[in-house]
PDB file of C-alpha atoms in Angstrom:
ATOM      1  CA  UNK A  19       2.636  27.295 -39.560  1.00  0.00           C
ATOM      2  CA  UNK A  20       3.445  28.493 -36.042  1.00  0.00           C
ATOM      3  CA  UNK A  21       1.575  31.415 -34.540  1.00  0.00           C
ATOM      4  CA  UNK A  22       2.543  33.328 -31.427  1.00  0.00           C
ATOM      5  CA  UNK A  23       0.729  36.134 -29.608  1.00  0.00           C
ATOM      6  CA  UNK A  24       2.370  37.794 -26.607  1.00  0.00           C
ATOM      7  CA  UNK A  25       0.868  40.641 -24.597  1.00  0.00           C
ATOM      8  CA  UNK A  26       2.523  42.291 -21.609  1.00  0.00           C
ATOM      9  CA  UNK A  27       1.436  45.164 -19.386  1.00  0.00           C
ATOM     10  CA  UNK A  28       4.493  46.848 -17.867  1.00  0.00           C
ATOM     11  CA  UNK A  29       3.875  49.366 -15.086  1.00  0.00           C
ATOM     12  CA  UNK A  30       6.009  52.005 -13.395  1.00  0.00           C
ATOM     13  CA  UNK A  31       5.211  52.787  -9.769  1.00  0.00           C
ATOM     14  CA  UNK A  32       6.189  55.857  -7.775  1.00  0.00           C
ATOM     15  CA  UNK A  33       8.665  54.919  -5.053  1.00  0.00           C
ATOM     16  CA  UNK A  34       7.130  57.566  -2.772  1.00  0.00           C
ATOM     17  CA  UNK A  35       3.430  56.816  -3.165  1.00  0.00           C
ATOM     18  CA  UNK A  36       3.400  53.327  -4.631  1.00  0.00           C
ATOM     19  CA  UNK A  37       0.844  54.487  -7.215  1.00  0.00           C
ATOM     20  CA  UNK A  38       1.108  53.504 -10.851  1.00  0.00           C
ATOM     21  CA  UNK A  39       2.460  56.459 -12.832  1.00  0.00           C
ATOM     22  CA  UNK A  40       2.715  54.769 -16.220  1.00  0.00           C
ATOM     23  CA  UNK A  41       1.207  51.697 -17.774  1.00  0.00           C
ATOM     24  CA  UNK A  42       1.134  50.432 -21.338  1.00  0.00           C
ATOM     25  CA  UNK A  43      -0.031  47.300 -23.105  1.00  0.00           C
ATOM     26  CA  UNK A  44       2.471  45.962 -25.629  1.00  0.00           C
ATOM     27  CA  UNK A  45       1.659  43.052 -27.862  1.00  0.00           C
ATOM     28  CA  UNK A  46       3.316  41.096 -30.633  1.00  0.00           C
ATOM     29  CA  UNK A  47       1.629  38.694 -33.007  1.00  0.00           C
ATOM     30  CA  UNK A  48       3.793  36.734 -35.420  1.00  0.00           C
ATOM     31  CA  UNK A  49       3.591  33.769 -37.740  1.00  0.00           C
ATOM     32  CA  UNK A  50       6.253  31.523 -39.191  1.00  0.00           C
ATOM     33  CA  UNK A  51       6.357  28.328 -41.176  1.00  0.00           C
ATOM     34  CA  UNK A  52       7.645  25.303 -39.330  1.00  0.00           C
ATOM     35  CA  UNK A  53       9.610  23.950 -42.269  1.00  0.00           C
ATOM     36  CA  UNK A  54       9.456  20.540 -43.896  1.00  0.00           C
ATOM     37  CA  UNK A  55      10.803  18.651 -40.869  1.00  0.00           C
ATOM     38  CA  UNK A  56       8.867  20.489 -38.168  1.00  0.00           C
ATOM     39  CA  UNK A  57      10.378  22.067 -35.099  1.00  0.00           C
ATOM     40  CA  UNK A  58      12.464  20.800 -32.253  1.00  0.00           C
ATOM     41  CA  UNK A  59      11.805  21.921 -28.690  1.00  0.00           C
ATOM     42  CA  UNK A  60      14.990  23.981 -28.889  1.00  0.00           C
ATOM     43  CA  UNK A  61      13.920  25.874 -32.023  1.00  0.00           C
ATOM     44  CA  UNK A  62      10.439  26.555 -30.573  1.00  0.00           C
ATOM     45  CA  UNK A  63      11.978  27.756 -27.316  1.00  0.00           C
ATOM     46  CA  UNK A  64      14.351  30.048 -29.202  1.00  0.00           C
ATOM     47  CA  UNK A  65      11.450  31.446 -31.282  1.00  0.00           C
ATOM     48  CA  UNK A  66       9.286  32.126 -28.207  1.00  0.00           C
ATOM     49  CA  UNK A  67      12.193  33.677 -26.270  1.00  0.00           C
ATOM     50  CA  UNK A  68      13.070  35.983 -29.198  1.00  0.00           C
ATOM     51  CA  UNK A  69       9.452  37.129 -29.528  1.00  0.00           C
ATOM     52  CA  UNK A  70       9.111  37.814 -25.791  1.00  0.00           C
ATOM     53  CA  UNK A  71      12.386  39.745 -25.886  1.00  0.00           C
ATOM     54  CA  UNK A  72      11.167  41.833 -28.836  1.00  0.00           C
ATOM     55  CA  UNK A  73       7.925  42.684 -26.994  1.00  0.00           C
ATOM     56  CA  UNK A  74       9.789  43.694 -23.833  1.00  0.00           C
ATOM     57  CA  UNK A  75      12.159  45.940 -25.845  1.00  0.00           C
ATOM     58  CA  UNK A  76       9.119  47.693 -27.361  1.00  0.00           C
ATOM     59  CA  UNK A  77       7.729  48.305 -23.854  1.00  0.00           C
ATOM     60  CA  UNK A  78      11.053  49.691 -22.610  1.00  0.00           C
ATOM     61  CA  UNK A  79      11.246  52.053 -25.608  1.00  0.00           C
ATOM     62  CA  UNK A  80       7.743  53.347 -24.752  1.00  0.00           C
ATOM     63  CA  UNK A  81       8.789  53.927 -21.124  1.00  0.00           C
ATOM     64  CA  UNK A  82      12.025  55.814 -21.931  1.00  0.00           C
ATOM     65  CA  UNK A  83      10.494  59.335 -21.807  1.00  0.00           C
ATOM     66  CA  UNK A  84       9.061  58.618 -18.346  1.00  0.00           C
ATOM     67  CA  UNK A  85      12.275  57.006 -17.107  1.00  0.00           C
ATOM     68  CA  UNK A  86      14.348  59.917 -18.438  1.00  0.00           C
ATOM     69  CA  UNK A  87      12.201  62.537 -16.695  1.00  0.00           C
ATOM     70  CA  UNK A  88      12.392  60.652 -13.391  1.00  0.00           C
ATOM     71  CA  UNK A  89      16.166  60.170 -13.553  1.00  0.00           C
ATOM     72  CA  UNK A  90      16.618  63.857 -14.388  1.00  0.00           C
ATOM     73  CA  UNK A  91      14.822  64.747 -11.153  1.00  0.00           C
ATOM     74  CA  UNK A  92      11.898  66.361 -12.942  1.00  0.00           C
ATOM     75  CA  UNK A  93       9.280  64.190 -11.282  1.00  0.00           C
ATOM     76  CA  UNK A  94       6.782  62.239 -13.310  1.00  0.00           C
ATOM     77  CA  UNK A  95       5.941  64.086 -16.501  1.00  0.00           C
ATOM     78  CA  UNK A  96       4.354  62.106 -19.273  1.00  0.00           C
ATOM     79  CA  UNK A  97       3.081  63.199 -22.616  1.00  0.00           C
ATOM     80  CA  UNK A  98       1.006  60.043 -22.851  1.00  0.00           C
ATOM     81  CA  UNK A  99      -2.642  60.966 -22.607  1.00  0.00           C
ATOM     82  CA  UNK A 100      -5.896  59.194 -23.258  1.00  0.00           C
ATOM     83  CA  UNK A 101      -9.496  60.334 -23.250  1.00  0.00           C
ATOM     84  CA  UNK A 102     -11.977  59.480 -20.521  1.00  0.00           C
ATOM     85  CA  UNK A 103     -15.703  59.716 -21.139  1.00  0.00           C
ATOM     86  CA  UNK A 104     -18.180  59.015 -18.320  1.00  0.00           C
ATOM     87  CA  UNK A 105     -21.977  59.025 -18.390  1.00  0.00           C
ATOM     88  CA  UNK A 106     -24.280  58.138 -15.528  1.00  0.00           C
ATOM     89  CA  UNK A 107     -27.947  57.609 -14.735  1.00  0.00           C
ATOM     90  CA  UNK A 108     -28.834  59.883 -13.061  1.00  0.00           C
ATOM     91  CA  UNK A 109     -26.475  62.485 -14.502  1.00  0.00           C
ATOM     92  CA  UNK A 110     -24.592  65.153 -12.557  1.00  0.00           C
ATOM     93  CA  UNK A 111     -22.743  62.615 -10.413  1.00  0.00           C
ATOM     94  CA  UNK A 112     -19.452  63.764  -8.889  1.00  0.00           C
ATOM     95  CA  UNK A 113     -16.371  62.257 -10.580  1.00  0.00           C
ATOM     96  CA  UNK A 114     -13.288  61.396  -8.496  1.00  0.00           C
ATOM     97  CA  UNK A 115     -10.070  59.908  -9.893  1.00  0.00           C
ATOM     98  CA  UNK A 116      -7.744  58.646  -7.146  1.00  0.00           C
ATOM     99  CA  UNK A 117      -9.818  60.656  -4.635  1.00  0.00           C
ATOM    100  CA  UNK A 118      -9.359  63.921  -6.574  1.00  0.00           C
ATOM    101  CA  UNK A 119     -12.565  65.681  -7.714  1.00  0.00           C
ATOM    102  CA  UNK A 120     -12.683  66.219 -11.495  1.00  0.00           C
ATOM    103  CA  UNK A 121     -16.225  67.417 -12.204  1.00  0.00           C
ATOM    104  CA  UNK A 122     -19.734  66.165 -12.899  1.00  0.00           C
ATOM    105  CA  UNK A 123     -21.179  63.659 -15.341  1.00  0.00           C
ATOM    106  CA  UNK A 124     -21.496  63.677 -18.240  1.00  0.00           C
ATOM    107  CA  UNK A 125     -17.711  63.973 -18.124  1.00  0.00           C
ATOM    108  CA  UNK A 126     -15.200  64.021 -20.990  1.00  0.00           C
ATOM    109  CA  UNK A 127     -11.558  65.007 -20.673  1.00  0.00           C
ATOM    110  CA  UNK A 128      -7.984  64.131 -21.600  1.00  0.00           C
ATOM    111  CA  UNK A 129      -6.248  62.329 -18.748  1.00  0.00           C
ATOM    112  CA  UNK A 130      -2.658  61.168 -18.252  1.00  0.00           C
ATOM    113  CA  UNK A 131      -2.276  57.531 -19.204  1.00  0.00           C
ATOM    114  CA  UNK A 132      -2.210  55.256 -16.161  1.00  0.00           C
ATOM    115  CA  UNK A 133      -4.256  53.245 -13.692  1.00  0.00           C
ATOM    116  CA  UNK A 134      -6.942  55.064 -11.689  1.00  0.00           C
ATOM    117  CA  UNK A 135      -9.487  54.363  -8.973  1.00  0.00           C
ATOM    118  CA  UNK A 136     -12.727  55.912 -10.270  1.00  0.00           C
ATOM    119  CA  UNK A 137     -15.410  56.881  -7.753  1.00  0.00           C
ATOM    120  CA  UNK A 138     -18.776  58.343  -8.751  1.00  0.00           C
ATOM    121  CA  UNK A 139     -21.048  59.861  -6.093  1.00  0.00           C
ATOM    122  CA  UNK A 140     -24.674  60.957  -6.360  1.00  0.00           C
ATOM    123  CA  UNK A 141     -26.943  61.997  -3.464  1.00  0.00           C
ATOM    124  CA  UNK A 142     -29.466  59.268  -2.574  1.00  0.00           C
ATOM    125  CA  UNK A 143     -27.527  56.556  -4.431  1.00  0.00           C
ATOM    126  CA  UNK A 144     -24.773  54.069  -3.582  1.00  0.00           C
ATOM    127  CA  UNK A 145     -21.283  55.184  -4.603  1.00  0.00           C
ATOM    128  CA  UNK A 146     -19.856  53.483  -7.684  1.00  0.00           C
ATOM    129  CA  UNK A 147     -16.174  52.467  -7.549  1.00  0.00           C
ATOM    130  CA  UNK A 148     -13.963  50.717 -10.088  1.00  0.00           C
ATOM    131  CA  UNK A 149     -10.370  50.576 -11.274  1.00  0.00           C
ATOM    132  CA  UNK A 150      -9.735  51.685 -14.797  1.00  0.00           C
ATOM    133  CA  UNK A 151      -6.830  51.968 -17.170  1.00  0.00           C
ATOM    134  CA  UNK A 152      -6.373  55.017 -19.368  1.00  0.00           C
ATOM    135  CA  UNK A 153      -4.259  54.040 -22.343  1.00  0.00           C
ATOM    136  CA  UNK A 154      -2.232  56.351 -24.519  1.00  0.00           C
ATOM    137  CA  UNK A 155      -4.206  57.739 -27.483  1.00  0.00           C
ATOM    138  CA  UNK A 156      -7.286  55.642 -26.659  1.00  0.00           C
ATOM    139  CA  UNK A 157     -10.777  56.523 -25.434  1.00  0.00           C
ATOM    140  CA  UNK A 158     -12.024  54.861 -22.246  1.00  0.00           C
ATOM    141  CA  UNK A 159     -15.807  55.002 -21.934  1.00  0.00           C
ATOM    142  CA  UNK A 160     -17.696  54.310 -18.706  1.00  0.00           C
ATOM    143  CA  UNK A 161     -21.487  54.223 -18.303  1.00  0.00           C
ATOM    144  CA  UNK A 162     -22.832  53.854 -14.754  1.00  0.00           C
ATOM    145  CA  UNK A 163     -26.395  53.219 -13.617  1.00  0.00           C
ATOM    146  CA  UNK A 164     -26.643  54.032  -9.921  1.00  0.00           C
ATOM    147  CA  UNK A 165     -28.456  51.874  -7.361  1.00  0.00           C
ATOM    148  CA  UNK A 166     -30.688  53.591  -4.790  1.00  0.00           C
ATOM    149  CA  UNK A 167     -29.465  53.513  -1.179  1.00  0.00           C
TER     150      UNK A 167
END
């Protein structure tokens, strides 16, 4: 039995800012029986190519609403949202996503799906920075323990 697992992460970037405006993980996992005589390199290549193609088509279908809104001149409008939950020790740290202030920890909110630079700031402690991916219909949880300056 042959098994194949393919995962791709397509991204759309704004031509003006260069920032990621949409990102999605698409994966395909399939199995097939090799048959009584096994597989040739050509049949394996064809199988892998078809599976990659199927995964890419799924990703393009997911991106169509974003691509349509951009081509219509509406700017980037996505309905894809995920949830972001942030806790910190100590609490009441300032939350910044892509240098935009969002509130204090503990923080929980729906956020547009995409890639973000998260910065947490608390007086008397070193800033905490990391990149994170908010995925459609998923919860991203972050727990930060600050280091003293």
